[in-house]
Amino acid sequence: MDSRRDKKISRSIIFAIQQDDTSEKRLRLWRPLKTFFALYGLLLIRLRPELFKRLRNQTWHLPDEEYRSSFGYKDSLVSKGDMGYSGSTFFNTKDNRFLIKSIPRRLEHTFFRDDLLEPYVSHMESHPRSLLVRITDFLGWRYPSIGGLFGITPTYHLVMENLLHGQQEDSDWQTFDLKPMSYFFPERDIAGGKLASEATKSKLANHFDDKMLLSRERAEEFFHLLEQDTELLARHNAVDYSLMLVRIPKSSSSPADDDHQNPFDDPPDWRTGVPSQDDKWLFRAVILDFFWAKHKVHAKTMTMLINAWRMIDDKGPMSITTAAPEYRDRFLKMCREIVKVPEQEQE
């Protein structure tokens, strides 16, 4: 990725987070004109900053000074390139505490802004142990620009917790982006996958071909949290979300040794690391990418196209065209299948 583009985007993000919420509302007549001709360096502002400040300060007990310190200088962000199938770009803070993801598709950022944002905030306030990823800021462009209008640079970004906080560069941590793989994926299922490149197919959700060995109490807590969180998502018509699972060998340096990199003051849980019953692993988990809603125009169009294809070759629905309750059922089933409770614990 163009390093100049990366620097412009990252500095726009840092500027938005470091700005005082009142000063960024002041109008400067020259700014709209200057910004319009920008290819990369857009003027970003915080959207609904009062809601995210409330979450950070009151629910997650993250002081503003500590939060801003992760974005304290112009080169605070590290580009991670295009890590996902959606075409999003990613950055993480150099202290590894936060991840920034762009949301290039209009149906996703409008769904989060207009439909899910306030229910998300209410849910996180009433369910502090929720497995939904913690979003600490939502940034969007203030003025139109050539770069944004032509899709050269992303116009909306989410700032969220980084589940890999504490990871060293040479670590043997493993990450898994898990979705129900029983759905129809054109890049995998049409012509045996021969029409899609390996790079494209590599961005599909991956498999966890093992089991999380958990105590009965931990397993029941895990399933309970998943049921609460996915009930909210199903109620708002969200599909295609995934479970990010991190498996950390207990033999490696313990994340407990890196508490200063954990952005939140949480007791041991699914964000800091839950130990397996055989004491070989620590597991972390959050639910990600819950921004695809069935009622948005683009999603409806995709549903019509896939239904038309099914008249020729019925391989079932895609994860983005299925009904939200049905996706939730398959997602919960997938999560249950990766958990194992020792026999003596089941009695």
Tab-separated table of C-alpha atoms in Angstrom, residues 31-285:
chain	number	residue	atom	x	y	z
A	31	ARG	CA	-11.396	24.201	4.936
A	32	PRO	CA	-14.240	22.865	2.729
A	33	LEU	CA	-12.463	24.098	-0.404
A	34	LYS	CA	-9.045	22.771	0.639
A	35	THR	CA	-10.499	19.441	1.720
A	36	PHE	CA	-12.430	18.964	-1.521
A	37	PHE	CA	-9.209	18.577	-3.512
A	38	ALA	CA	-7.616	16.156	-1.030
A	39	LEU	CA	-6.956	12.626	-2.219
A	40	TYR	CA	-5.915	11.074	1.094
A	41	GLY	CA	-5.867	13.586	3.949
A	42	LEU	CA	-9.544	14.061	4.728
A	43	LEU	CA	-10.866	16.096	7.630
A	44	LEU	CA	-12.343	13.465	9.935
A	45	ILE	CA	-14.509	14.171	12.948
A	46	ARG	CA	-15.934	12.063	15.722
A	47	LEU	CA	-19.527	10.975	15.194
A	48	ARG	CA	-21.734	10.870	18.306
A	49	PRO	CA	-18.689	11.537	20.531
A	50	GLU	CA	-20.793	11.888	23.676
A	51	LEU	CA	-21.953	8.255	23.424
A	52	PHE	CA	-18.469	6.818	22.996
A	53	LYS	CA	-17.048	9.028	25.732
A	54	ARG	CA	-19.722	7.689	28.061
A	55	LEU	CA	-18.809	4.119	27.162
A	56	ARG	CA	-15.082	4.710	27.543
A	57	ASN	CA	-15.282	6.596	30.824
A	58	GLN	CA	-18.259	5.133	32.653
A	59	THR	CA	-18.654	1.574	31.360
A	60	TRP	CA	-15.091	0.575	30.465
A	61	HIS	CA	-13.314	2.927	32.927
A	62	LEU	CA	-10.868	4.172	30.308
A	63	PRO	CA	-9.760	7.765	31.069
A	64	ASP	CA	-9.554	10.139	28.113
A	65	GLU	CA	-5.912	11.020	28.845
A	66	GLU	CA	-4.909	7.364	28.762
A	67	TYR	CA	-6.940	6.744	25.607
A	68	ARG	CA	-5.453	9.711	23.767
A	69	SER	CA	-1.938	8.689	24.785
A	70	SER	CA	-2.172	5.793	22.324
A	71	PHE	CA	-2.608	8.418	19.580
A	72	GLY	CA	-0.137	10.885	21.067
A	73	TYR	CA	2.082	11.667	18.091
A	74	LYS	CA	1.807	11.832	14.314
A	75	ASP	CA	3.297	8.366	13.692
A	76	SER	CA	1.268	6.574	16.370
A	77	LEU	CA	-0.395	4.225	13.869
A	78	VAL	CA	1.005	1.255	11.961
A	79	SER	CA	-0.628	0.229	8.685
A	80	LYS	CA	-1.778	-3.383	8.536
A	81	GLY	CA	-2.906	-3.111	4.895
A	82	ASP	CA	-6.013	-4.853	3.589
A	83	MET	CA	-6.598	-7.660	6.095
A	84	GLY	CA	-10.212	-8.473	5.290
A	85	TYR	CA	-12.504	-9.555	2.470
A	86	SER	CA	-14.557	-6.349	2.616
A	87	GLY	CA	-11.794	-4.147	1.204
A	88	SER	CA	-11.269	-2.410	4.543
A	89	THR	CA	-7.921	-0.948	5.496
A	90	PHE	CA	-6.515	-1.447	8.976
A	91	PHE	CA	-4.159	0.332	11.337
A	92	ASN	CA	-3.173	-0.469	14.875
A	93	THR	CA	-1.630	1.809	17.458
A	94	LYS	CA	2.066	1.267	18.109
A	95	ASP	CA	1.295	0.299	21.703
A	96	ASN	CA	-0.944	-2.462	20.247
A	97	ARG	CA	-3.942	-1.419	22.304
A	98	PHE	CA	-6.321	-0.278	19.562
A	99	LEU	CA	-7.230	-1.300	16.034
A	100	ILE	CA	-8.672	1.088	13.441
A	101	LYS	CA	-10.783	-0.366	10.638
A	102	SER	CA	-12.196	1.559	7.701
A	103	ILE	CA	-15.801	0.925	6.646
A	104	PRO	CA	-15.832	1.619	2.907
A	105	ARG	CA	-19.282	0.243	2.113
A	106	ARG	CA	-22.139	2.677	2.542
A	107	LEU	CA	-24.645	0.069	3.700
A	108	GLU	CA	-22.349	-0.811	6.613
A	109	HIS	CA	-21.506	2.607	7.998
A	110	THR	CA	-25.082	3.893	7.534
A	111	PHE	CA	-26.454	0.796	9.284
A	112	PHE	CA	-24.152	1.306	12.241
A	113	ARG	CA	-24.791	5.046	12.388
A	114	ASP	CA	-28.569	5.047	11.852
A	115	ASP	CA	-29.775	1.672	13.157
A	116	LEU	CA	-27.333	-0.052	15.487
A	117	LEU	CA	-25.325	2.652	17.238
A	118	GLU	CA	-27.704	3.581	20.044
A	119	PRO	CA	-28.836	-0.037	20.693
A	120	TYR	CA	-25.146	-1.056	20.715
A	121	VAL	CA	-24.306	1.588	23.323
A	122	SER	CA	-27.283	0.609	25.503
A	123	HIS	CA	-26.370	-3.074	25.236
A	124	MET	CA	-22.732	-2.479	26.180
A	125	GLU	CA	-23.798	-0.372	29.159
A	126	SER	CA	-26.203	-3.019	30.444
A	127	HIS	CA	-23.952	-5.997	29.556
A	128	PRO	CA	-20.410	-4.980	30.569
A	129	ARG	CA	-19.081	-8.506	29.905
A	130	SER	CA	-20.493	-8.541	26.374
A	131	LEU	CA	-18.403	-10.265	23.697
A	132	LEU	CA	-19.261	-7.654	21.076
A	133	VAL	CA	-16.034	-5.881	20.148
A	134	ARG	CA	-15.599	-2.660	22.094
A	135	ILE	CA	-15.815	0.312	19.719
A	136	THR	CA	-14.227	3.385	21.279
A	137	ASP	CA	-14.795	5.923	18.468
A	138	PHE	CA	-16.612	6.307	15.157
A	139	LEU	CA	-14.996	8.704	12.688
A	140	GLY	CA	-16.420	10.146	9.468
A	141	TRP	CA	-15.507	12.810	6.921
A	142	ARG	CA	-16.760	16.305	7.638
A	143	TYR	CA	-16.551	17.692	4.099
A	144	PRO	CA	-16.727	15.970	0.678
A	145	SER	CA	-13.451	15.353	-1.141
A	146	ILE	CA	-12.308	13.947	-4.475
A	147	GLY	CA	-10.486	11.122	-2.695
A	148	GLY	CA	-13.574	10.094	-0.797
A	149	LEU	CA	-16.033	10.521	-3.670
A	150	PHE	CA	-13.964	8.274	-5.952
A	151	GLY	CA	-13.193	5.705	-3.280
A	152	ILE	CA	-9.470	6.471	-3.264
A	153	THR	CA	-9.423	6.866	0.504
A	154	PRO	CA	-11.845	5.614	3.185
A	155	THR	CA	-14.302	8.099	4.634
A	156	TYR	CA	-15.437	6.229	7.767
A	157	HIS	CA	-13.413	4.450	10.418
A	158	LEU	CA	-14.082	2.507	13.597
A	159	VAL	CA	-11.637	2.617	16.485
A	160	MET	CA	-11.870	-0.545	18.557
A	161	GLU	CA	-10.024	-2.679	21.053
A	162	ASN	CA	-7.198	-4.831	19.730
A	163	LEU	CA	-7.624	-8.400	20.958
A	164	LEU	CA	-3.932	-8.994	20.243
A	165	HIS	CA	-2.752	-6.534	22.895
A	166	GLY	CA	0.463	-7.806	24.462
A	167	GLN	CA	1.521	-9.860	21.453
A	168	GLN	CA	5.204	-9.819	20.545
A	169	GLU	CA	6.370	-9.842	16.925
A	170	ASP	CA	7.872	-13.343	17.139
A	171	SER	CA	5.001	-14.831	19.151
A	172	ASP	CA	3.324	-18.139	18.386
A	173	TRP	CA	-0.166	-16.808	19.052
A	174	GLN	CA	-2.863	-18.075	16.692
A	175	THR	CA	-5.883	-16.113	15.442
A	176	PHE	CA	-9.054	-17.483	13.865
A	177	ASP	CA	-11.817	-15.535	12.110
A	178	LEU	CA	-14.757	-17.931	12.395
A	179	LYS	CA	-18.091	-17.938	10.551
A	180	PRO	CA	-20.500	-20.782	9.776
A	181	MET	CA	-18.908	-22.304	6.681
A	182	SER	CA	-21.992	-24.309	5.693
A	183	TYR	CA	-23.232	-21.332	3.666
A	184	PHE	CA	-22.748	-20.825	-0.069
A	185	PHE	CA	-19.566	-18.859	-0.851
A	186	PRO	CA	-19.286	-18.164	-4.627
A	187	GLU	CA	-15.505	-17.799	-4.544
A	188	ARG	CA	-15.281	-21.257	-2.968
A	189	ASP	CA	-18.290	-23.135	-4.362
A	190	ILE	CA	-18.621	-22.059	-8.023
A	191	ALA	CA	-16.506	-24.181	-10.393
A	192	GLY	CA	-14.743	-25.715	-7.444
A	193	GLY	CA	-13.181	-22.370	-6.586
A	194	LYS	CA	-11.243	-22.213	-9.853
A	195	LEU	CA	-12.651	-18.795	-10.780
A	196	ALA	CA	-11.236	-17.064	-7.692
A	197	SER	CA	-7.599	-16.417	-6.886
A	198	GLU	CA	-5.911	-17.961	-3.862
A	199	ALA	CA	-5.494	-14.458	-2.436
A	200	THR	CA	-9.270	-13.950	-2.636
A	201	LYS	CA	-10.082	-17.333	-1.113
A	202	SER	CA	-7.551	-16.827	1.665
A	203	LYS	CA	-9.687	-13.965	2.998
A	204	LEU	CA	-12.661	-16.198	3.660
A	205	ALA	CA	-13.341	-17.202	7.243
A	206	ASN	CA	-10.971	-19.874	8.474
A	207	HIS	CA	-11.436	-23.061	10.480
A	208	PHE	CA	-10.627	-23.977	14.061
A	209	ASP	CA	-9.966	-27.708	13.778
A	210	ASP	CA	-9.677	-28.256	17.500
A	211	LYS	CA	-11.681	-27.761	20.687
A	212	MET	CA	-11.560	-25.233	23.473
A	213	LEU	CA	-11.337	-27.401	26.585
A	214	LEU	CA	-13.321	-25.408	29.154
A	215	SER	CA	-14.830	-25.967	32.564
A	216	ARG	CA	-18.589	-26.301	32.593
A	217	GLU	CA	-18.904	-22.914	34.289
A	218	ARG	CA	-16.737	-21.209	31.654
A	219	ALA	CA	-18.547	-22.929	28.790
A	220	GLU	CA	-21.966	-21.943	30.119
A	221	GLU	CA	-20.817	-18.345	30.580
A	222	PHE	CA	-19.445	-18.305	27.022
A	223	PHE	CA	-22.707	-19.597	25.532
A	224	HIS	CA	-24.783	-17.225	27.663
A	225	LEU	CA	-22.823	-14.179	26.517
A	226	LEU	CA	-23.044	-15.294	22.878
A	227	GLU	CA	-26.805	-15.757	23.145
A	228	GLN	CA	-27.299	-12.288	24.636
A	229	ASP	CA	-25.135	-10.563	22.052
A	230	THR	CA	-26.488	-12.377	19.000
A	231	GLU	CA	-30.050	-11.754	20.154
A	232	LEU	CA	-29.336	-8.013	19.846
A	233	LEU	CA	-27.818	-8.506	16.376
A	234	ALA	CA	-30.698	-10.671	15.142
A	235	ARG	CA	-33.229	-8.153	16.443
A	236	HIS	CA	-31.594	-5.485	14.273
A	237	ASN	CA	-31.315	-7.735	11.208
A	238	ALA	CA	-27.520	-8.137	11.263
A	239	VAL	CA	-25.868	-11.133	9.580
A	240	ASP	CA	-22.387	-12.272	8.519
A	241	TYR	CA	-20.658	-11.395	11.805
A	242	SER	CA	-17.773	-13.543	12.961
A	243	LEU	CA	-16.091	-14.811	16.111
A	244	MET	CA	-12.481	-13.746	16.465
A	245	LEU	CA	-10.692	-16.348	18.534
A	246	VAL	CA	-7.119	-15.966	19.780
A	247	ARG	CA	-5.243	-18.990	21.134
A	248	ILE	CA	-2.174	-18.194	23.237
A	249	PRO	CA	0.213	-20.941	24.420
A	250	LYS	CA	0.637	-20.787	28.198
A	251	SER	CA	4.312	-21.562	27.602
A	252	SER	CA	4.774	-18.207	25.849
A	253	SER	CA	5.072	-14.935	27.722
A	254	SER	CA	1.815	-14.483	29.568
A	255	PRO	CA	-0.439	-11.584	28.571
A	256	ALA	CA	-0.730	-10.951	32.305
A	257	ASP	CA	2.848	-9.668	32.074
A	258	ASP	CA	1.655	-7.013	29.620
A	259	ASP	CA	-1.249	-5.526	31.563
A	260	HIS	CA	-0.126	-2.018	30.578
A	261	GLN	CA	-1.096	-2.898	27.001
A	262	ASN	CA	-4.627	-3.922	27.923
A	263	PRO	CA	-6.716	-0.795	27.298
A	264	PHE	CA	-9.371	-1.777	29.844
A	265	ASP	CA	-9.319	-2.468	33.556
A	266	ASP	CA	-11.066	-5.838	33.346
A	267	PRO	CA	-10.856	-8.859	35.618
A	268	PRO	CA	-9.659	-12.072	33.893
A	269	ASP	CA	-12.157	-12.789	31.145
A	270	TRP	CA	-12.471	-13.415	27.402
A	271	ARG	CA	-10.587	-10.177	26.668
A	272	THR	CA	-7.583	-10.882	28.859
A	273	GLY	CA	-7.505	-14.651	28.398
A	274	VAL	CA	-9.520	-17.605	29.701
A	275	PRO	CA	-7.353	-20.632	30.577
A	276	SER	CA	-8.130	-24.037	29.095
A	277	GLN	CA	-8.811	-26.888	31.501
A	278	ASP	CA	-5.570	-28.643	30.566
A	279	ASP	CA	-3.690	-25.396	31.306
A	280	LYS	CA	-2.034	-25.386	27.871
A	281	TRP	CA	-3.757	-22.339	26.377
A	282	LEU	CA	-5.308	-18.977	27.031
A	283	PHE	CA	-8.287	-18.079	24.844
A	284	ARG	CA	-9.573	-14.644	23.932
A	285	ALA	CA	-12.759	-14.045	21.935
